[in-house]
mmCIF file of C-alpha atoms and ligand atoms in Angstrom:
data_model
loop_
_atom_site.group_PDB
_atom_site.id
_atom_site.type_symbol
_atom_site.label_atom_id
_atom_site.label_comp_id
_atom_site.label_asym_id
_atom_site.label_seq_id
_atom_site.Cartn_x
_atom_site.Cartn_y
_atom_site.Cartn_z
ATOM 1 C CA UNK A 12 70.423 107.974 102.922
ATOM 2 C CA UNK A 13 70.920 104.344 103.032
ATOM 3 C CA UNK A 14 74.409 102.720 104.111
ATOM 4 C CA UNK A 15 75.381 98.801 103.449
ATOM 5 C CA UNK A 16 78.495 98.100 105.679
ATOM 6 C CA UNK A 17 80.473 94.681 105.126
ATOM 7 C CA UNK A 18 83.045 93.808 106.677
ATOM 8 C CA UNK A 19 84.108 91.995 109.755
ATOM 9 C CA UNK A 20 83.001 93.731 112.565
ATOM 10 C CA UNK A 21 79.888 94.892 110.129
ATOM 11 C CA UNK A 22 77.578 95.315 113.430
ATOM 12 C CA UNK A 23 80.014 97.720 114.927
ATOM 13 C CA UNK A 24 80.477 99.694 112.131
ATOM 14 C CA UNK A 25 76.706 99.770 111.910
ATOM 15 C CA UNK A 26 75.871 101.002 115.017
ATOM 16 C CA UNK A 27 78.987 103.448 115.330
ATOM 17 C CA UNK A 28 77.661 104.957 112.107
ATOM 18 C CA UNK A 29 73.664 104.986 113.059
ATOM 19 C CA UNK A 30 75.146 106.902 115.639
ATOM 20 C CA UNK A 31 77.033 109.527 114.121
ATOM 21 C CA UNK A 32 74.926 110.205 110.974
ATOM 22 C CA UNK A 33 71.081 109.979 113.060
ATOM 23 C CA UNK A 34 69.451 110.571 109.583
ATOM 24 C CA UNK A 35 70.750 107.708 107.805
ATOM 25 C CA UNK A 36 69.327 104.023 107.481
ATOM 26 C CA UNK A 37 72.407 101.921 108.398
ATOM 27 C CA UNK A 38 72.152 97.922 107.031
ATOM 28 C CA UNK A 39 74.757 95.436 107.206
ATOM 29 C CA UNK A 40 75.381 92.505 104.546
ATOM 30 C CA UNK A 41 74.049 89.938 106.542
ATOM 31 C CA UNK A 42 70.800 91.744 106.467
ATOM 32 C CA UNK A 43 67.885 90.969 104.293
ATOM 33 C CA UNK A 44 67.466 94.819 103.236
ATOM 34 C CA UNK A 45 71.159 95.013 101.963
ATOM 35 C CA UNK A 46 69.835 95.670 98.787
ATOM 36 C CA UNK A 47 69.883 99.124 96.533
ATOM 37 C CA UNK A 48 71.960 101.360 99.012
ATOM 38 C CA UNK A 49 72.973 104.759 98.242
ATOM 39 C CA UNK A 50 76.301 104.087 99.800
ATOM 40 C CA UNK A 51 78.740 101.147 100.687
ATOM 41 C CA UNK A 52 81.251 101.161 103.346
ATOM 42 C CA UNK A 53 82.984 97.543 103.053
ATOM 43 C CA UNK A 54 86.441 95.792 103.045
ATOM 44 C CA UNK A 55 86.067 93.096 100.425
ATOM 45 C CA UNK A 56 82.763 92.996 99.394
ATOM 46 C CA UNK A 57 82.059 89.612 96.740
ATOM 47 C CA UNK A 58 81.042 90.152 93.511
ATOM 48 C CA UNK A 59 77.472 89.409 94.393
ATOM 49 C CA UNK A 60 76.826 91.730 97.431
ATOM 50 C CA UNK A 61 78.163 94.615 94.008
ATOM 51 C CA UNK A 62 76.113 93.520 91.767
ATOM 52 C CA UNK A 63 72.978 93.502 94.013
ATOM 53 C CA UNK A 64 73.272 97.188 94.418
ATOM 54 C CA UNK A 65 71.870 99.220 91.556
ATOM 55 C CA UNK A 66 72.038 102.609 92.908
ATOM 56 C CA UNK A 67 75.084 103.242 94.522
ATOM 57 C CA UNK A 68 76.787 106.899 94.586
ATOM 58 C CA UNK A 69 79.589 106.242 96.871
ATOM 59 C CA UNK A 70 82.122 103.848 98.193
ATOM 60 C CA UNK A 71 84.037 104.117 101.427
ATOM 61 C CA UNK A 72 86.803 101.423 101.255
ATOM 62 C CA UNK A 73 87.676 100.373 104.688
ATOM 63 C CA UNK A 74 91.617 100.319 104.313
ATOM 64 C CA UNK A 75 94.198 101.627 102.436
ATOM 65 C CA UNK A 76 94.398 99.588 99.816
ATOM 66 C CA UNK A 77 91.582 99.088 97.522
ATOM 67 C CA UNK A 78 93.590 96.556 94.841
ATOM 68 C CA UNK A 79 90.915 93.911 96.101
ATOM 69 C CA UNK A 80 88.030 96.417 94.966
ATOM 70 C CA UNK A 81 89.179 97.557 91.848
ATOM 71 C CA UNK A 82 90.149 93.960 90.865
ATOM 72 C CA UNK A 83 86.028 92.756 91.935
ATOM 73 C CA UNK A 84 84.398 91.714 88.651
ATOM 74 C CA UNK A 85 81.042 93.121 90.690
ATOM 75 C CA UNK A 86 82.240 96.405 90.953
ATOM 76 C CA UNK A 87 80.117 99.238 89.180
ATOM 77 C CA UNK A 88 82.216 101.252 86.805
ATOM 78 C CA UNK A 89 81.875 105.363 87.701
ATOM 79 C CA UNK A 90 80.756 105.054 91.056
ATOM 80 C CA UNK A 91 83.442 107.065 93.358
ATOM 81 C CA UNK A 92 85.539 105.567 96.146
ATOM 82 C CA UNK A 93 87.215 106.911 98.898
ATOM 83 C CA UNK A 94 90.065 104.779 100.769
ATOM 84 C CA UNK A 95 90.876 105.140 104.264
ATOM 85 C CA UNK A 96 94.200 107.636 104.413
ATOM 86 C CA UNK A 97 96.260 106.632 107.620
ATOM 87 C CA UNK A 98 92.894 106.096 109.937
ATOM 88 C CA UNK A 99 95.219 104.662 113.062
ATOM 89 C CA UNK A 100 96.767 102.395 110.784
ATOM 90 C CA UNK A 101 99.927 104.527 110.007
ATOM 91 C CA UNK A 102 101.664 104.242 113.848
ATOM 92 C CA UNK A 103 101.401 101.006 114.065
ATOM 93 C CA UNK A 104 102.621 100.124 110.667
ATOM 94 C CA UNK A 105 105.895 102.849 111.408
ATOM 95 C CA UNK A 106 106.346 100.540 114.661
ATOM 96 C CA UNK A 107 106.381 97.368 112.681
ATOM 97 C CA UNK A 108 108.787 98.714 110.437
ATOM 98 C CA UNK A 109 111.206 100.660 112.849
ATOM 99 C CA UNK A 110 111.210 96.548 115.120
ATOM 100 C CA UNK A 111 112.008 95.099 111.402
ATOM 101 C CA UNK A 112 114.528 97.599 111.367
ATOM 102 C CA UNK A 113 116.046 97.389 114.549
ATOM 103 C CA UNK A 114 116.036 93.311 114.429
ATOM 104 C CA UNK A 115 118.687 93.664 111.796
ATOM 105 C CA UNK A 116 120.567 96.941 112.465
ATOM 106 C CA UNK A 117 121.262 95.232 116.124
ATOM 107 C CA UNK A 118 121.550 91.761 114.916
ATOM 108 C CA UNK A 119 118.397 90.093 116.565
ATOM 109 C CA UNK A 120 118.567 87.677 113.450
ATOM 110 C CA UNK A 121 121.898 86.587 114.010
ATOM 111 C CA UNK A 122 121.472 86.502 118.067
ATOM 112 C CA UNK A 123 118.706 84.629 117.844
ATOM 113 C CA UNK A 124 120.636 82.056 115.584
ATOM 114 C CA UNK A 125 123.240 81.790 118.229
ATOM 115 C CA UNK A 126 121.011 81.062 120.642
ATOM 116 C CA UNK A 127 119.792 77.638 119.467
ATOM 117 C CA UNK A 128 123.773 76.863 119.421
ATOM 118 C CA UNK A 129 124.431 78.486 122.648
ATOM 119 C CA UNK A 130 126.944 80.549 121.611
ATOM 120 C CA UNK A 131 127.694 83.864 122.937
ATOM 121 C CA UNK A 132 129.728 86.244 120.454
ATOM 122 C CA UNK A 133 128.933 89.785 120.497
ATOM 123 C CA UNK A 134 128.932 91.875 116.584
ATOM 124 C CA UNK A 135 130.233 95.187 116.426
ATOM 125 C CA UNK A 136 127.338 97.514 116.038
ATOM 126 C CA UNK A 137 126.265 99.358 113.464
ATOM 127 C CA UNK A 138 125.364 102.681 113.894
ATOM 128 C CA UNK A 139 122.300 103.905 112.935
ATOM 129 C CA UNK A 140 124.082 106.996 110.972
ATOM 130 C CA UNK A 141 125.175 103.670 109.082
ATOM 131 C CA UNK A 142 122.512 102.028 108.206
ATOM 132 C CA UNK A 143 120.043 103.747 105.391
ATOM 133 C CA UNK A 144 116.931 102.942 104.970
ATOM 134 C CA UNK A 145 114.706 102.972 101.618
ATOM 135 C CA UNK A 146 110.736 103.729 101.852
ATOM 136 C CA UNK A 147 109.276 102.533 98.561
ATOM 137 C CA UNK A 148 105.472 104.777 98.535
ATOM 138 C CA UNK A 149 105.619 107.882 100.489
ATOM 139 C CA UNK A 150 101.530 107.976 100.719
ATOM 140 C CA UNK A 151 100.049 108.838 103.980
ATOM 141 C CA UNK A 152 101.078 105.753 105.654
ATOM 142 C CA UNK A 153 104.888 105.789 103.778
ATOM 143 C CA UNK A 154 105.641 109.114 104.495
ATOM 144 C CA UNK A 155 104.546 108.401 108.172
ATOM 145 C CA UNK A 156 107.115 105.703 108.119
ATOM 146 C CA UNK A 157 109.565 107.360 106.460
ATOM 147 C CA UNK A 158 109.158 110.661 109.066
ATOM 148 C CA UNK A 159 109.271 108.054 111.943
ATOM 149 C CA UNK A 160 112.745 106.407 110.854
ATOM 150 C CA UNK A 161 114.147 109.763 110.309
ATOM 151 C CA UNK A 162 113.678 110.749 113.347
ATOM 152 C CA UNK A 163 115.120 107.847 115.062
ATOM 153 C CA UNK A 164 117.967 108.770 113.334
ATOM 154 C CA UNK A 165 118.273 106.493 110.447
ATOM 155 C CA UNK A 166 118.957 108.009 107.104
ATOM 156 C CA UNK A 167 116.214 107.565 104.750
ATOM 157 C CA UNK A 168 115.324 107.522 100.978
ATOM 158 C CA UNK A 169 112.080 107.465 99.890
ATOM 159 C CA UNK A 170 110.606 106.830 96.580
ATOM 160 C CA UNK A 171 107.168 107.775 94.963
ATOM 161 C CA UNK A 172 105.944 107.291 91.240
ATOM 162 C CA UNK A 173 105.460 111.517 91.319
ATOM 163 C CA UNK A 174 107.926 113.605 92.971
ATOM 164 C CA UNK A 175 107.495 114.123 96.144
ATOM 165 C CA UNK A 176 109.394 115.885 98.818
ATOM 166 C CA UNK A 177 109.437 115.280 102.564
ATOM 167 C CA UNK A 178 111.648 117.421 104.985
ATOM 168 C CA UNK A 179 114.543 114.995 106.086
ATOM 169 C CA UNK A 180 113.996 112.462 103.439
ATOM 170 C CA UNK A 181 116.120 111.738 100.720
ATOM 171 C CA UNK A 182 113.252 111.333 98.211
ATOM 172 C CA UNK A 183 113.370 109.724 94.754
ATOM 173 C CA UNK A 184 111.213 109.310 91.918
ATOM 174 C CA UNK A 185 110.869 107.166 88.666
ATOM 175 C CA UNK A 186 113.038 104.565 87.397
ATOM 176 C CA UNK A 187 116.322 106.315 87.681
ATOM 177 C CA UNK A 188 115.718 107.335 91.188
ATOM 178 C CA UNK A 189 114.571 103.666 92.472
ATOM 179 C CA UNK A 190 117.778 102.517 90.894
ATOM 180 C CA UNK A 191 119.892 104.777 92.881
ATOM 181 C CA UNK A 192 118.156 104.245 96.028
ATOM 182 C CA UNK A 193 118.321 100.495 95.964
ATOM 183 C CA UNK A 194 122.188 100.711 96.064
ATOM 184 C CA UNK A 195 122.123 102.512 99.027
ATOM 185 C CA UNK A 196 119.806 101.251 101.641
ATOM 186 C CA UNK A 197 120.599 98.097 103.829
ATOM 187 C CA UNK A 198 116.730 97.860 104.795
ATOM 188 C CA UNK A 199 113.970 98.009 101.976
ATOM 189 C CA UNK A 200 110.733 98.525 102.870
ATOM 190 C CA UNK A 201 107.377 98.209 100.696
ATOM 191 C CA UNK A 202 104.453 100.670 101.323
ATOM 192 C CA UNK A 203 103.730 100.884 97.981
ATOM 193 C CA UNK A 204 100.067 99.793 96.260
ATOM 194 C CA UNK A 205 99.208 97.012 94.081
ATOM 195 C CA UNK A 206 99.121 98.238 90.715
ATOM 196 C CA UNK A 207 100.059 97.226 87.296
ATOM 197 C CA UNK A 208 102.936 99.088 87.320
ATOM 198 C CA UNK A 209 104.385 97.930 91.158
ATOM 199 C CA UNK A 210 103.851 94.080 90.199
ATOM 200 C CA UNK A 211 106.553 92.303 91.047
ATOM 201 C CA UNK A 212 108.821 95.458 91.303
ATOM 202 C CA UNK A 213 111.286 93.681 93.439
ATOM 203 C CA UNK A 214 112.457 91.244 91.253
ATOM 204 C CA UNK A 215 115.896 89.676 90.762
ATOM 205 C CA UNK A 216 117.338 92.885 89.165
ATOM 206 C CA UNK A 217 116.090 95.150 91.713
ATOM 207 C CA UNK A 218 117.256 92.460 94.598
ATOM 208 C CA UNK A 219 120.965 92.036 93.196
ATOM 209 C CA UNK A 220 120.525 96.431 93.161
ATOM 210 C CA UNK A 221 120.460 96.119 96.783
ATOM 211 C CA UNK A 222 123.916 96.343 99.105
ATOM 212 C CA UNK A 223 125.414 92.438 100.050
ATOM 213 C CA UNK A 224 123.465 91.447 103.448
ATOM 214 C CA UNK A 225 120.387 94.143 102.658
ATOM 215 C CA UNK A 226 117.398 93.549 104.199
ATOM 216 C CA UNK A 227 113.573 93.021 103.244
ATOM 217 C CA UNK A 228 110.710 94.161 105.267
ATOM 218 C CA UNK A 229 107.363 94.499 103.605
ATOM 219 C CA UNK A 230 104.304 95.383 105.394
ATOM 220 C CA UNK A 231 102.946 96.521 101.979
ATOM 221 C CA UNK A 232 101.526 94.111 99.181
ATOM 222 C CA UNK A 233 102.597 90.827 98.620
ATOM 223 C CA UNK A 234 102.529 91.242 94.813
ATOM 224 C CA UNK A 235 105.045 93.677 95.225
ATOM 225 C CA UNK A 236 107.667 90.757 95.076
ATOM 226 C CA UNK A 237 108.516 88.388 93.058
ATOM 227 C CA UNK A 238 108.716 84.901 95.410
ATOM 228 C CA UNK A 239 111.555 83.046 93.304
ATOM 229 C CA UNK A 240 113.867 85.715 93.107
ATOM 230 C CA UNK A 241 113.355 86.249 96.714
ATOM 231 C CA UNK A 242 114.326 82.802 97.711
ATOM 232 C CA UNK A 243 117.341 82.703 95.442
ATOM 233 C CA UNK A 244 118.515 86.144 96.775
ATOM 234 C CA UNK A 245 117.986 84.319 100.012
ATOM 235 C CA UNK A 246 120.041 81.852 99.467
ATOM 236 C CA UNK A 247 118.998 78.552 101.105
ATOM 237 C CA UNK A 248 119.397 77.683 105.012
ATOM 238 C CA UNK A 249 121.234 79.820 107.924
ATOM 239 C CA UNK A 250 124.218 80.959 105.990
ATOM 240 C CA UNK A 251 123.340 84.385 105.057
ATOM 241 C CA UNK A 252 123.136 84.812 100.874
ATOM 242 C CA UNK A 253 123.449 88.067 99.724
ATOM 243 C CA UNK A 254 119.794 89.060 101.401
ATOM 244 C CA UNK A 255 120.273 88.647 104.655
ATOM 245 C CA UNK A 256 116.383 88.304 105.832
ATOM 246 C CA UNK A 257 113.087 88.951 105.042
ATOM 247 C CA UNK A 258 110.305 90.096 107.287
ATOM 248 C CA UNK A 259 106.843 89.768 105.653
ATOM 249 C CA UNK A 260 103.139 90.694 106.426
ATOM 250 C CA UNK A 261 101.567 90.301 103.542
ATOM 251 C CA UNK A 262 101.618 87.520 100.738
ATOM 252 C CA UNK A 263 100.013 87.331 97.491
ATOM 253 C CA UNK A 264 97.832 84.824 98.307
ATOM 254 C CA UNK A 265 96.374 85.290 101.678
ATOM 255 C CA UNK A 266 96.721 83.057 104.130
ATOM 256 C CA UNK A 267 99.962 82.219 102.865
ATOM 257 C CA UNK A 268 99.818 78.615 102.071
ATOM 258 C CA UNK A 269 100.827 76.083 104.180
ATOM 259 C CA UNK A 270 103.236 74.607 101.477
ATOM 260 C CA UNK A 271 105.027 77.998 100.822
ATOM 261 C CA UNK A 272 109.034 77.787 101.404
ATOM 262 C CA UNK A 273 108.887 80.719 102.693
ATOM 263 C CA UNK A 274 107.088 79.468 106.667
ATOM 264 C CA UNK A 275 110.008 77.281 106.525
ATOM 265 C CA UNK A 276 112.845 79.651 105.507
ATOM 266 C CA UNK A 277 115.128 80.500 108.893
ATOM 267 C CA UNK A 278 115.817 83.595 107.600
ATOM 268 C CA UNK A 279 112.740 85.190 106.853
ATOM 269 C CA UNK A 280 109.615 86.071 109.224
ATOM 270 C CA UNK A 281 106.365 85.654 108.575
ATOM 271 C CA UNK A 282 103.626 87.893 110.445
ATOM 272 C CA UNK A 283 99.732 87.353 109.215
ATOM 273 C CA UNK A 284 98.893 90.746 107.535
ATOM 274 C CA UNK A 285 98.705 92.269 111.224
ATOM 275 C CA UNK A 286 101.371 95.149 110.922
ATOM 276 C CA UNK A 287 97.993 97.995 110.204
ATOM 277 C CA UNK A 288 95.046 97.017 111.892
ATOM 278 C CA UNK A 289 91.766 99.725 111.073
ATOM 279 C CA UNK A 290 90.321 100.152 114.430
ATOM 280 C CA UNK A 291 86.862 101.642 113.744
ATOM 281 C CA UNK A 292 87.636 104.297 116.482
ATOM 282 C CA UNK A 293 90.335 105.883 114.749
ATOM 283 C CA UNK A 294 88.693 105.594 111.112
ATOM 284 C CA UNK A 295 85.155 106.624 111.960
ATOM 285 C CA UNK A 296 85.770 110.301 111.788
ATOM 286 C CA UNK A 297 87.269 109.550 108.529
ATOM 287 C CA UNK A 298 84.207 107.361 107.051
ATOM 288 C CA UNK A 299 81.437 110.036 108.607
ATOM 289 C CA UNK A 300 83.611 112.435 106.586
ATOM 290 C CA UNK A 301 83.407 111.059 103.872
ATOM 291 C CA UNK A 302 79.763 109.847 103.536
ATOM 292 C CA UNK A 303 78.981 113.661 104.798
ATOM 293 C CA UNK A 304 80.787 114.706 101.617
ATOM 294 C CA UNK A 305 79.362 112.649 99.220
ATOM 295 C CA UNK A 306 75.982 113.311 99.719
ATOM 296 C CA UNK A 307 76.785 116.993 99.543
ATOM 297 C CA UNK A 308 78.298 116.141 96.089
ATOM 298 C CA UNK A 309 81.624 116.874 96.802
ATOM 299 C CA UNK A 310 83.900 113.633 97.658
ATOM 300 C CA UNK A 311 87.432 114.614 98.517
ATOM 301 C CA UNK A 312 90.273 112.056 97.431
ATOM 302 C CA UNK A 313 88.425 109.806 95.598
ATOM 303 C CA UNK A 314 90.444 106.505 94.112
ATOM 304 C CA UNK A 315 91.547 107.190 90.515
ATOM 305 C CA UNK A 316 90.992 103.841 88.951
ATOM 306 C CA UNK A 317 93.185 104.155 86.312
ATOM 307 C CA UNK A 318 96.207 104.473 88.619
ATOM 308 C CA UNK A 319 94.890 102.187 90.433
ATOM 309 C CA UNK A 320 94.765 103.731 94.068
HETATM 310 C C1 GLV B 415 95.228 96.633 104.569
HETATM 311 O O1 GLV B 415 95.985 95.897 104.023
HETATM 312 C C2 GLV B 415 94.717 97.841 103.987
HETATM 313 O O2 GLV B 415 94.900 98.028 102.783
HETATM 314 O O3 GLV B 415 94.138 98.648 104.698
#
C-alpha cells in the first residue's frame, strides 16, 4: 500500500510509519511521487494535494477535528475518514481547562489586576463545591475533561447533541438541557466540533443564560462563538460586565488577527491554538490502527459527514 502524509512534521510521520507498517510505500507531500496513494494521513491538506489523488480508500485525519477537511472543496466524496480520538491530546487539553478553571475560581484574574495597582486585598474563596462547571461535547477529549474536573472536585454538567451518560457528571442533552445547564455553571467550556448546528452556539442568548460574573474558556472551535456578543457580554475595560473573562485557544480565523479587540481586551486571554498538541508518539498506535484496518476493509469510527464529525 501506498501512504501520502502532510502535515508539519510530514518526515517524521513518514519514517515513524515506514517503520511500523514495513510493507507499505510511505511518501510525503513534498515529494514528487505524492501522487495516486491508496491512503492519506494529513492535517490540512489544500485542495490541490485532494484532487491529485485519484485512488484513495482511506483518510487518517491527524486531529480531532476534521471541520477543515470536510469544508476542502478537494475532498473526494465517499472516501472514509478516521479522526484521531484523544491520541495524547486529551491530558493536556483537561490541564488547560482545569488552569482556566482555577485562574477564576481563585481569582488569578482579579490578583493579577491588583498587581499592576499594587494593591493587596485578599477575596473570600470560593469553594470548589461552589463553583459548577459546564462541558459543552462529552467526545473522547470532553468527557476526559469533564472526568478530570470531577474529580478535582468541581461539580460538573456536561452536554452532548445524543444522550450521553458519564458516572459523576451531570449530563445534558438537546436544547432544553443546554438551557438548563447554562444557568448553572460559573465556567463554560467548549469541546464541542464545528458543525452547522454548533455555529455560533454561544451567542448573546446563550451568554445572558449564563450566571452574572460566569466565565468562558474555550479550547474548542472558534466558530463556536459569536465575537460581538462576546465583547458586549464582556463589557469594555477592567470593570468586570456580566462575563467576567474569557480564556481562548482557538479563533475563527487562525492566527487571530492582529486587529482583533479581543488581543487587546484585559479581561480575556489569548493562547495560540496550543491547549492539544498531537505528538506523533502518542497518536501513532492510533494511525497504524487505523491504516491496518482499512486495508482489511473494516475501518472502525469513521467520520460521518453528514454530522459533520
Ligand atoms: C486540533 O485542533 C485538532 O482538531 O486536533
Amino acid at each position: 500500500m501506498k501512504i501520502l502524509v502532510h502535515s508539519d512534521d510530514a518526515e517524521q510521520w513518514r519514517d515513524a510509519l515506514a517503520g511500523r507498517l514495513p510493507g507499505a510505500r510511505v511518501v510525503t507531500s513534498a515529494e514528487a511521487e505524492r501522487r495516486d496513494a491508496d491512503y492519506l494521513v494529513a492535517w490540512k491538506p489544500s485542495a490541490a494535494l485532494l484532487r491529485e489523488q485519484t485512488r484513495l480508500k482511506g483518510i487518517v485525519n491527524l486531529g480531532a477535528g476534521v471541520d477543515a477537511l470536510l469544508s476542502n472543496p478537494g475532498l473526494p466524496s465517499g472516501v472514509p475518514i478516521v479522526k484521531l480520538r484523544d491520541a495524547g491530546m486529551a491530558g493536556p487539553i483537561a490541564d488547560y481547562v482545569r488552569y482556566g478553571v482555577l485562574h477564576f475560581q481563585r481569582d488569578f484574574d482579579r490578583y493579577r489586576r491588583q498587581q499592576a495597582r499594587a494593591e493587596w486585598r485578599e477575596h473570600a474563596m470560593v469553594d470548589k463545591g461552589d463553583w459548577p462547571v459546564g462541558v459543552l461535547g462529552l467526545g473522547a477529549i470532553g468527557a476526559r475533561v469533564a472526568e478530570t474536573l470531577a474529580a478535582d472536585g468541581f461539580p460538573v454538567h456536561g452536554w452532548s447533541r445524543t444522550p450521553k451518560a458519564l458516572e459523576g457528571i451531570a449530563c445534558h442533552h438537546g436544547e432544553a438541557g443546554l438551557e438548563a445547564l447554562l444557568g448553572e455553571v460559573m465556567s463554560l467550556v467548549l469541546l464541542l466540533p464545528d458543525t452547522p448546528a454548533t455555529h455560533r452556539l454561544i451567542d448573546a442568548r446563550a451568554l445572558a443564560r449564563l450566571p452574572a460574573g460566569a466565565s468562558l474558556i474555550n479550547p474548542g472551535r472558534g466558530t463556536l462563538i459569536d465575537e460581538t456578543a462576546l465583547l458586549a457580554a464582556l463589557g469594555p475595560g477592567e470593570a468586570e460586565g456580566r462575563l467576567r473573562g474569557a480564556l481562548l485557544d482557538a479563533f475563527p480565523k487562525e492566527p487571530l488577527p492582529a486587529e482583533s479587540p479581543l488581543w487587546r481586551h484585559p479581561r480575556v486571554w489569548i493562547t495560540p491554538h496550543m491547549a492539544g498538541p498531537t505528538p506523533l508518539g502518542a497518536a501513532l498506535d492510533q494511525v497504524v490502527e487505523s491504516l491496518v484496518a482499512f486495508e482489511a476493509g473494516r475501518p472502525q469510527a469513521t467520520v460521518d459527514p453528514g454530522a459533520g464529525y
